[in-house]
Coordinates of C-alpha atoms in Angstrom, one line a residue:
M293 CA 57.1 -170.9 -53.0
T294 CA 60.7 -169.8 -53.4
D295 CA 62.8 -171.6 -56.0
A296 CA 65.3 -173.8 -54.1
A297 CA 68.2 -172.5 -56.2
A298 CA 67.5 -169.0 -55.0
L299 CA 67.5 -169.9 -51.3
P300 CA 70.6 -168.9 -49.2
G301 CA 73.3 -171.5 -49.4
Q302 CA 71.8 -173.1 -52.6
P303 CA 70.3 -176.2 -51.0
R304 CA 71.1 -179.3 -53.0
G305 CA 68.0 -181.1 -54.3
G306 CA 67.2 -184.8 -54.2
V307 CA 67.3 -187.4 -51.5
I308 CA 69.3 -186.3 -48.4
S309 CA 70.7 -189.8 -47.7
G310 CA 73.5 -190.9 -49.9
P311 CA 76.9 -189.6 -51.2
A312 CA 77.4 -185.9 -50.7
T313 CA 81.1 -185.3 -51.6
A314 CA 84.0 -187.6 -52.6
R315 CA 84.6 -188.5 -49.0
T316 CA 81.2 -188.2 -47.3
R317 CA 77.9 -190.0 -47.2
C318 CA 74.8 -189.2 -45.2
V319 CA 72.5 -191.7 -43.5
L320 CA 69.3 -190.0 -42.5
A321 CA 67.9 -190.9 -39.1
P322 CA 64.1 -191.7 -38.9
N323 CA 63.4 -188.8 -36.4
P324 CA 61.7 -186.0 -38.4
S325 CA 60.1 -183.2 -36.5
P326 CA 59.7 -179.4 -36.6
M327 CA 63.0 -179.1 -34.8
T328 CA 65.0 -181.9 -36.6
L329 CA 63.6 -181.2 -40.1
D330 CA 63.8 -184.4 -42.1
G331 CA 65.7 -186.1 -39.3
T332 CA 69.3 -186.1 -38.1
N333 CA 72.0 -186.4 -40.7
T334 CA 74.5 -189.1 -39.6
W335 CA 77.7 -188.6 -41.6
I336 CA 80.2 -191.3 -42.7
I337 CA 83.5 -189.8 -43.8
A338 CA 86.4 -191.8 -45.3
E339 CA 89.3 -191.5 -47.8
P340 CA 88.3 -193.3 -51.0
D341 CA 91.2 -195.7 -50.8
S342 CA 90.9 -196.4 -47.0
D343 CA 89.0 -199.2 -45.3
L344 CA 88.4 -197.1 -42.2
A345 CA 85.7 -194.5 -41.8
V346 CA 84.8 -191.9 -39.2
V347 CA 81.1 -191.3 -38.2
I348 CA 79.9 -187.9 -37.1
D349 CA 76.7 -187.9 -35.0
P350 CA 75.3 -191.4 -34.8
G351 CA 71.9 -189.8 -33.9
P352 CA 69.1 -191.0 -31.7
L353 CA 69.1 -194.3 -29.9
D354 CA 67.5 -196.2 -32.7
E355 CA 68.8 -199.7 -33.2
A356 CA 67.7 -199.9 -36.9
H357 CA 69.4 -196.6 -37.7
L358 CA 72.6 -197.4 -36.0
Q359 CA 72.8 -200.7 -37.9
A360 CA 72.0 -198.9 -41.1
V361 CA 75.0 -196.7 -40.6
I362 CA 77.2 -199.7 -40.1
D363 CA 75.8 -201.5 -43.1
T364 CA 76.1 -198.5 -45.3
A365 CA 79.8 -198.2 -44.4
A366 CA 80.3 -202.0 -45.0
Q367 CA 78.6 -201.8 -48.4
A368 CA 81.3 -199.2 -49.4
G369 CA 84.0 -201.5 -48.1
K370 CA 84.6 -199.5 -44.9
R371 CA 84.5 -200.3 -41.2
I372 CA 84.0 -197.7 -38.5
G373 CA 87.2 -196.6 -36.9
L374 CA 86.0 -193.6 -34.8
T375 CA 82.9 -191.8 -33.7
L376 CA 82.7 -188.0 -33.3
L377 CA 80.0 -185.7 -31.9
T378 CA 79.2 -182.2 -32.8
H379 CA 77.3 -181.5 -29.5
H380 CA 75.4 -183.2 -26.8
H381 CA 71.8 -182.9 -27.9
A382 CA 70.0 -186.2 -27.9
D383 CA 69.1 -186.2 -31.6
H384 CA 72.8 -186.2 -32.4
A385 CA 74.4 -188.0 -29.5
E386 CA 71.9 -190.3 -27.7
G387 CA 72.9 -193.3 -29.8
A388 CA 76.6 -192.8 -29.4
G389 CA 77.1 -195.2 -26.5
R390 CA 75.3 -198.1 -28.2
F391 CA 77.0 -197.3 -31.5
A392 CA 80.4 -197.5 -29.7
E393 CA 79.4 -201.0 -28.5
L394 CA 78.3 -202.1 -31.9
T395 CA 81.4 -200.8 -33.7
R396 CA 83.9 -201.2 -30.8
T397 CA 85.1 -197.6 -31.5
A398 CA 85.9 -194.7 -29.3
V399 CA 83.6 -191.7 -29.1
R400 CA 85.2 -188.2 -29.0
A401 CA 83.5 -185.0 -28.2
L402 CA 84.3 -181.6 -26.7
D403 CA 82.4 -182.5 -23.5
P404 CA 84.5 -185.1 -21.6
A405 CA 81.2 -186.6 -20.3
L406 CA 80.4 -187.7 -23.8
S407 CA 83.8 -189.1 -24.7
L408 CA 84.1 -192.9 -24.4
G409 CA 87.3 -194.8 -24.7
G410 CA 89.2 -191.8 -26.2
E411 CA 90.4 -188.3 -25.6
G412 CA 88.1 -185.3 -25.8
L413 CA 88.3 -182.8 -28.6
A414 CA 89.8 -179.3 -28.6
A415 CA 90.3 -176.5 -31.0
G416 CA 93.1 -177.3 -33.5
D417 CA 92.8 -181.0 -33.1
V418 CA 93.2 -182.9 -36.4
I419 CA 91.5 -186.3 -36.9
T420 CA 93.6 -188.6 -39.1
T421 CA 91.8 -191.9 -38.9
G422 CA 92.3 -193.9 -42.1
G423 CA 94.4 -191.1 -43.6
L424 CA 91.6 -188.7 -43.3
E425 CA 92.2 -185.0 -42.3
L426 CA 89.3 -183.6 -40.3
R427 CA 90.1 -180.3 -38.4
V428 CA 88.2 -179.5 -35.2
V429 CA 86.6 -176.0 -35.3
P430 CA 85.1 -174.8 -32.0
T431 CA 81.7 -173.2 -32.8
P432 CA 79.9 -172.5 -29.4
G433 CA 76.6 -170.7 -29.5
H434 CA 73.9 -173.2 -30.4
T435 CA 75.2 -175.0 -27.3
A436 CA 78.4 -174.4 -25.3
D437 CA 79.9 -177.6 -26.6
S438 CA 79.1 -177.2 -30.3
L439 CA 81.9 -178.2 -32.8
C440 CA 82.2 -178.2 -36.5
F441 CA 84.6 -180.3 -38.6
H442 CA 86.5 -178.9 -41.5
L443 CA 87.2 -181.4 -44.3
P444 CA 89.8 -179.6 -46.4
A445 CA 90.1 -182.3 -49.1
D446 CA 86.5 -181.8 -50.1
G447 CA 86.3 -178.0 -49.4
A448 CA 83.5 -178.8 -46.9
V449 CA 82.5 -178.2 -43.3
L450 CA 80.3 -180.4 -41.2
T451 CA 78.3 -178.0 -39.1
G452 CA 76.0 -180.0 -36.8
D453 CA 73.3 -177.6 -35.7
T454 CA 75.4 -174.4 -36.1
I455 CA 74.2 -174.0 -39.7
L456 CA 71.2 -176.1 -40.9
G457 CA 70.4 -177.1 -44.5
R458 CA 67.0 -175.3 -44.2
G459 CA 65.9 -172.5 -41.9
T460 CA 67.9 -171.2 -39.1
T461 CA 69.1 -172.7 -35.8
V462 CA 68.2 -172.0 -32.2
V463 CA 70.6 -170.5 -29.7
A464 CA 69.6 -172.8 -26.9
H465 CA 69.7 -170.4 -23.9
P466 CA 71.1 -170.6 -21.2
D467 CA 73.6 -173.2 -22.5
G468 CA 73.9 -171.3 -25.8
R469 CA 75.0 -167.7 -26.0
L470 CA 74.4 -165.3 -28.9
G471 CA 77.7 -163.5 -28.6
D472 CA 79.5 -166.9 -28.9
Y473 CA 77.3 -167.9 -31.8
L474 CA 78.0 -164.7 -33.8
D475 CA 81.7 -165.3 -33.2
S476 CA 81.3 -168.8 -34.5
L477 CA 79.6 -167.7 -37.6
R478 CA 82.4 -165.3 -38.3
R479 CA 84.9 -168.1 -37.8
L480 CA 83.0 -170.2 -40.3
R481 CA 82.9 -167.2 -42.7
S482 CA 86.7 -167.1 -42.5
L483 CA 86.9 -170.8 -43.6
T484 CA 84.9 -169.9 -46.7
V485 CA 87.0 -166.8 -47.5
D486 CA 90.5 -168.0 -46.5
D487 CA 90.4 -171.8 -46.6
G488 CA 88.3 -172.7 -49.7
V489 CA 85.3 -174.1 -47.9
S490 CA 82.4 -174.1 -50.4
T491 CA 80.1 -176.8 -49.1
V492 CA 78.1 -177.1 -45.9
L493 CA 77.2 -180.6 -44.6
P494 CA 74.7 -179.9 -41.9
G495 CA 73.2 -181.9 -39.1
H496 CA 69.7 -181.5 -40.5
G497 CA 68.4 -180.7 -43.9
P498 CA 70.0 -180.7 -47.4
V499 CA 73.6 -180.1 -48.3
L500 CA 74.4 -176.4 -49.1
N501 CA 76.5 -175.7 -52.1
D502 CA 77.3 -172.0 -51.2
A503 CA 78.9 -172.0 -47.8
Q504 CA 79.7 -168.3 -47.8
G505 CA 76.2 -167.4 -48.9
A506 CA 74.8 -169.5 -46.1
V507 CA 77.0 -167.9 -43.5
E508 CA 76.3 -164.4 -44.7
F509 CA 72.5 -165.1 -44.6
Y510 CA 72.8 -166.4 -41.0
L511 CA 74.7 -163.3 -39.9
A512 CA 72.2 -161.0 -41.6
H513 CA 69.3 -162.9 -40.1
R514 CA 70.7 -162.6 -36.6
A515 CA 71.3 -158.9 -37.1
H516 CA 67.7 -158.5 -38.3
R517 CA 66.2 -160.5 -35.4
L518 CA 68.3 -158.5 -32.9
A519 CA 66.9 -155.2 -34.3
Q520 CA 63.4 -156.6 -34.1
V521 CA 63.8 -157.7 -30.5
E522 CA 65.3 -154.3 -29.5
T523 CA 62.4 -152.6 -31.2
A524 CA 59.9 -154.9 -29.4
V525 CA 61.4 -154.1 -26.0
E526 CA 61.3 -150.4 -26.8
S527 CA 57.6 -150.7 -27.6
G528 CA 56.9 -152.2 -24.2
H529 CA 57.2 -156.0 -24.8
R530 CA 59.2 -156.9 -21.7
T531 CA 59.0 -160.6 -21.2
P532 CA 60.5 -163.2 -23.5
A533 CA 57.0 -164.6 -24.2
E534 CA 55.7 -161.1 -25.2
V535 CA 58.7 -160.5 -27.5
V536 CA 58.2 -163.9 -29.2
A537 CA 54.5 -163.2 -29.8
N538 CA 55.5 -159.8 -31.4
V539 CA 58.6 -160.8 -33.3
Y540 CA 57.9 -164.4 -34.3
A541 CA 54.2 -163.9 -35.1
E542 CA 54.7 -165.4 -38.6
V543 CA 56.4 -168.5 -37.2
D544 CA 54.4 -171.7 -36.5
R545 CA 53.4 -171.6 -32.9
S546 CA 54.8 -175.1 -32.3
L547 CA 58.2 -173.5 -32.7
W548 CA 57.6 -170.7 -30.2
P549 CA 59.2 -172.5 -27.2
A550 CA 62.4 -172.8 -29.3
A551 CA 62.0 -169.2 -30.4
E552 CA 61.7 -168.2 -26.7
M553 CA 65.1 -169.8 -26.0
S554 CA 66.6 -167.7 -28.8
V555 CA 64.8 -164.5 -27.6
R556 CA 66.2 -165.1 -24.1
A557 CA 69.7 -165.3 -25.6
Q558 CA 69.1 -162.1 -27.6
L559 CA 67.8 -160.2 -24.6
E560 CA 70.9 -161.3 -22.7
Y561 CA 73.1 -160.1 -25.5
L562 CA 71.4 -156.8 -25.8
G563 CA 71.6 -156.2 -22.1
E564 CA 75.3 -157.1 -22.0
H565 CA 76.0 -154.5 -24.7
G566 CA 73.9 -151.8 -23.1
L567 CA 71.3 -151.8 -26.0
I568 CA 68.3 -152.3 -23.8

């Protein structure tokens, strides 16, 4: 077993739920699985001296979890003023409608179909609820509507599924596209180099204390997988299923369907760039 401190991004040990930075607190949803890791991280963000909080990704439609998010905010002297979504996948967004009812808040997302009672989100938008400053960072690739949220005051970025606290994410072809995803990772790298981002607050898994290390690992991993897929095709493995069996042989077979989505995205990317 690898020492946690040596893993890319320096995953923070201990319980995932609870305070993460001066302005953020995680409430872990009870939906663990091979794809969601320990469950979905629902984030409560607020200025320490404000009574208003923003929630990112209420998670699945689980009444007890949604109430736990509200209660956790209340125990900290906060009430929910706004709900934001990183993307449309059910483990992040399914509970948003019910959460909006419980909190009487608007829901904002990149996809207008997910926005309720408020405007959609776009690149460059700044969320200022309760004096907070959250900057919207478009990061398509995992899905077409994936967003991250930059929290400058804490030197942190909330990444949804674009970067996970453990393992690597799926480029969910055909909605997700690898070229977009690589561009998004480079965009996040620029935040770590130019804007002082040091902490990753992911949609699943533990907090990462080395944001730049995590991004660099993701970029290197994608380059390595692309090279493996290219080699597999050159060796005669033509279908996505054949490539998965060859390239992802060491991965748990329960994850092969997800791996096939990523392989399809990789094959599309290699084809577009004339590499296969």
